[in-house]
Coordinates of C-alpha atoms in Angstrom, one line a residue:
M1 CA 28.3 -7.9 -122.2
N2 CA 24.5 -6.9 -122.0
A3 CA 23.5 -4.8 -119.3
E4 CA 21.3 -6.1 -116.5
P5 CA 17.4 -4.8 -117.2
L6 CA 16.9 -2.0 -115.2
P7 CA 14.1 -2.0 -112.5
G8 CA 10.6 -1.4 -113.7
G9 CA 11.7 -2.3 -117.4
P10 CA 10.3 -4.7 -120.0
S11 CA 11.2 -7.8 -117.7
L12 CA 8.9 -6.3 -115.3
A13 CA 6.1 -5.1 -117.6
A14 CA 5.7 -8.9 -118.8
E15 CA 4.7 -9.7 -115.2
S16 CA 1.8 -6.8 -115.1
P17 CA -1.7 -7.7 -113.9
Y18 CA -3.0 -7.3 -117.4
S19 CA -0.5 -10.3 -118.4
H20 CA -1.5 -12.4 -115.7
A21 CA -5.3 -11.6 -116.0
A22 CA -5.2 -12.2 -120.0
S23 CA -3.6 -15.8 -119.3
L24 CA -6.3 -16.3 -117.0
A25 CA -8.7 -15.3 -119.3
G26 CA -7.7 -17.5 -122.2
D27 CA -7.7 -20.4 -119.4
L28 CA -11.2 -19.5 -118.9
V29 CA -12.0 -19.6 -122.7
R30 CA -10.5 -23.1 -123.1
T31 CA -12.5 -24.5 -119.9
L32 CA -15.8 -23.0 -121.2
A33 CA -15.1 -24.4 -124.6
R34 CA -14.9 -28.0 -123.1
A35 CA -18.0 -27.2 -121.1
D36 CA -19.8 -26.0 -124.1
I37 CA -19.0 -28.9 -126.0
R38 CA -20.0 -31.2 -123.2
A39 CA -23.3 -29.5 -122.6
K40 CA -24.1 -29.8 -126.2
D41 CA -23.3 -33.3 -126.6
L42 CA -25.6 -34.0 -123.2
A43 CA -28.6 -32.3 -125.1
H44 CA -28.3 -33.8 -128.3
G45 CA -27.9 -37.5 -126.6
L46 CA -30.7 -36.9 -124.4
A47 CA -32.8 -36.0 -127.3
L48 CA -31.6 -39.6 -129.0
R49 CA -32.6 -41.5 -125.8
R50 CA -35.8 -39.5 -125.6
S51 CA -37.4 -43.0 -124.4
R52 CA -35.6 -42.9 -121.3
V53 CA -36.2 -39.3 -119.8
I54 CA -38.7 -37.0 -119.3
S55 CA -39.5 -34.0 -121.8
S56 CA -38.5 -31.4 -118.6
D57 CA -35.1 -33.2 -118.5
I58 CA -34.6 -32.5 -122.2
D59 CA -35.6 -29.0 -122.1
L60 CA -33.3 -28.1 -118.9
A61 CA -30.4 -29.9 -120.8
L62 CA -31.2 -27.8 -124.1
D63 CA -31.6 -24.6 -121.7
L64 CA -27.9 -25.6 -120.2
A65 CA -26.3 -25.8 -123.5
E66 CA -27.9 -22.8 -124.7
A67 CA -26.7 -21.0 -121.4
V68 CA -23.0 -22.5 -121.7
G69 CA -22.5 -21.4 -125.3
N70 CA -23.6 -17.7 -124.4
L71 CA -20.8 -18.0 -121.6
H72 CA -18.4 -19.4 -123.8
I73 CA -18.9 -16.4 -126.2
A74 CA -19.0 -14.1 -123.6
A75 CA -15.6 -15.2 -122.2
V76 CA -14.0 -15.3 -125.7
R77 CA -14.9 -11.1 -125.9
L78 CA -13.5 -10.8 -122.3
P79 CA -9.8 -10.2 -123.1
S80 CA -10.7 -7.5 -125.7
V81 CA -12.0 -5.2 -122.8
I82 CA -9.4 -6.0 -120.2
D83 CA -8.1 -2.4 -120.2
R84 CA -11.8 -1.0 -119.9
P85 CA -12.7 -1.4 -116.0
R86 CA -16.6 -0.7 -116.4
V87 CA -17.1 -3.4 -119.2
V88 CA -14.9 -5.6 -117.9
A89 CA -16.8 -5.4 -114.5
A90 CA -20.0 -5.7 -116.6
R91 CA -19.2 -8.9 -118.2
T92 CA -17.4 -10.5 -115.2
A93 CA -20.8 -9.9 -113.5
Y94 CA -22.7 -11.4 -116.2
L95 CA -20.2 -14.7 -116.3
V96 CA -20.7 -15.0 -112.6
K97 CA -24.4 -15.0 -112.7
G98 CA -24.4 -17.5 -115.7
L99 CA -21.8 -19.7 -114.2
A100 CA -24.3 -19.7 -111.0
Y101 CA -27.0 -20.9 -113.2
A102 CA -25.0 -23.2 -115.0
S103 CA -23.4 -25.0 -112.3
T104 CA -27.0 -25.3 -110.4
A105 CA -28.6 -26.5 -113.4
A106 CA -26.3 -28.9 -114.4
G107 CA -26.3 -30.4 -110.9
E108 CA -29.9 -30.6 -110.7
L109 CA -29.9 -32.4 -114.3
A110 CA -27.3 -34.9 -112.9
L111 CA -29.5 -35.6 -109.8
Q112 CA -32.5 -36.2 -111.9
L113 CA -30.7 -38.3 -114.9
D114 CA -29.0 -40.5 -112.2
R115 CA -32.4 -42.5 -111.7
V116 CA -33.3 -42.9 -115.4
D117 CA -30.1 -42.3 -117.6
P118 CA -26.9 -42.9 -115.5
R119 CA -24.8 -42.0 -118.5
G120 CA -26.6 -38.5 -119.0
G121 CA -26.1 -38.0 -115.3
A122 CA -22.5 -38.6 -115.5
Q123 CA -22.3 -36.1 -118.6
A124 CA -24.1 -33.5 -116.8
R125 CA -21.7 -33.8 -113.6
R126 CA -18.8 -33.1 -115.8
V127 CA -20.5 -30.1 -117.1
A128 CA -21.2 -29.0 -113.5
Q129 CA -17.4 -29.8 -112.8
A130 CA -16.4 -27.4 -115.6
C131 CA -18.5 -24.6 -114.7
G132 CA -17.1 -25.0 -111.4
E133 CA -13.4 -24.6 -112.7
A134 CA -14.7 -22.1 -114.6
T135 CA -15.9 -20.2 -111.5
T136 CA -12.5 -20.6 -110.0
L137 CA -10.8 -19.1 -112.8
L138 CA -12.9 -16.1 -113.2
D139 CA -12.1 -15.2 -109.5
R140 CA -8.5 -15.7 -109.9
F141 CA -9.0 -13.5 -113.4
T142 CA -10.7 -10.9 -111.0
T143 CA -8.1 -10.9 -108.5
A144 CA -5.2 -10.5 -110.8
L145 CA -6.8 -7.7 -112.5
H146 CA -7.7 -5.9 -109.3
S147 CA -5.6 -7.3 -106.3
P148 CA -2.5 -8.6 -107.9
G149 CA -1.0 -8.5 -104.6
E150 CA -3.6 -10.5 -102.6
A151 CA -2.3 -14.1 -103.8
A152 CA 1.0 -13.4 -102.1
A153 CA -0.6 -12.4 -98.8
P154 CA -0.3 -14.7 -95.7
L155 CA -3.8 -16.9 -95.2
T156 CA -4.1 -14.9 -91.7
T157 CA -4.3 -11.4 -93.6
R158 CA -7.0 -12.6 -96.0
R159 CA -10.1 -11.5 -94.9
R160 CA -12.0 -10.7 -98.1
V161 CA -14.7 -13.4 -99.5
S162 CA -14.5 -14.3 -103.0
P163 CA -17.2 -12.0 -105.1
A164 CA -17.7 -14.9 -107.2
A165 CA -18.8 -17.3 -104.0
Q166 CA -21.0 -14.5 -103.0
W167 CA -22.7 -14.4 -106.3
L168 CA -23.1 -18.1 -106.3
I169 CA -24.8 -18.0 -103.4
G170 CA -27.0 -15.0 -103.7
S171 CA -28.3 -16.6 -107.0
A172 CA -28.8 -20.2 -105.5
A173 CA -31.1 -18.3 -102.7
L174 CA -33.1 -17.2 -105.7
V175 CA -34.3 -20.5 -106.1
L176 CA -35.8 -20.8 -102.9
P177 CA -39.5 -19.7 -101.6
A178 CA -39.2 -15.7 -101.0
A179 CA -40.2 -16.1 -97.4
D180 CA -37.4 -18.1 -96.7
R181 CA -34.6 -16.5 -98.9
A182 CA -33.2 -14.1 -96.6
R183 CA -32.7 -16.7 -93.6
Y184 CA -31.0 -19.3 -96.1
T185 CA -29.1 -16.5 -97.5
E186 CA -27.7 -15.2 -94.2
E187 CA -26.9 -18.7 -93.1
W188 CA -25.1 -19.4 -96.3
R189 CA -23.1 -16.2 -96.3
G190 CA -22.2 -16.6 -92.4
E191 CA -20.7 -20.3 -93.5
L192 CA -18.7 -18.4 -96.2
W193 CA -17.4 -15.9 -94.1
D194 CA -16.3 -18.4 -91.5
L195 CA -13.8 -19.4 -94.3
A196 CA -12.6 -15.8 -95.3
A197 CA -9.1 -16.6 -94.0
E198 CA -8.8 -19.7 -96.2
P199 CA -7.8 -20.1 -99.8
R200 CA -10.3 -18.5 -102.1
R201 CA -10.9 -22.3 -103.7
R202 CA -12.5 -23.3 -100.3
H203 CA -15.0 -20.3 -100.6
L204 CA -15.9 -21.6 -104.1
L205 CA -16.3 -25.1 -103.2
H206 CA -18.6 -23.9 -100.3
A207 CA -20.5 -22.1 -102.7
L208 CA -21.0 -24.5 -105.4
R209 CA -22.0 -27.0 -102.9
V210 CA -24.7 -24.6 -102.0
A211 CA -25.8 -24.2 -105.4
F212 CA -25.6 -27.6 -106.4
H213 CA -28.0 -28.6 -103.4
A214 CA -30.1 -25.4 -103.9
W215 CA -33.2 -26.9 -105.8
S216 CA -33.3 -30.1 -103.0
T217 CA -33.2 -27.4 -100.3
R218 CA -36.5 -25.8 -102.2
R219 CA -38.3 -28.9 -102.3
A220 CA -37.2 -29.9 -98.3
V221 CA -38.8 -26.2 -97.6
L222 CA -41.8 -26.6 -99.6
S223 CA -41.9 -30.3 -98.4
A224 CA -41.8 -29.0 -94.5
R225 CA -44.4 -26.1 -95.3
R226 CA -46.9 -28.5 -96.9
D227 CA -46.5 -30.9 -93.7
D228 CA -47.3 -28.1 -91.5
D229 CA -50.1 -26.5 -93.3
G230 CA -51.6 -29.4 -93.9
G231 CA -51.8 -29.0 -97.8
E232 CA -50.6 -27.5 -101.1
W233 CA -48.3 -24.4 -100.5

């Protein structure tokens, strides 16, 4: 009869943080592969339907496709550096920033296209959704790599805010006028900290909503300033 595996033996090694993180990295690659295909299809479709849309929408779609393609490439390279903390931290930061941009750009494009090309608007929204899913996977990857026990902690003890959500909010604030950036960043991050004891998906949903509406917030801020000043800002 075979002996039972000893504590700390191969059966436990299979459950190491690296194994879980590598699995999540694979999910991230597959999610970004889908986003890459959708973003390229969107850009190609808008170019073919040029008469319905303005050139700036096509340019934004092309930029979005390029950005998502680069994110896919970066994600493919992530598993190879999983045991090199500094390198994986740099690549994770790049992915977080890139996903923040892609989520915001896809959301803005969806709003613009809804009026003139509903099909394109729906495609852009699917790209934004895929980027949101990728952001969630990236946050889970970071947690599995650096804080493997956190997922098992009771909700009442979770007082850390998702790093990915903080990145998203910081990136969303960059589209605002400089004079208003600090105020909105403080407000958005305060709302995020109110969710600190909630599951991290709630943090990310809040941050994605902020990023999705960042450009409309910018327009509202500038419009209010023009009204107050009686002229162009």
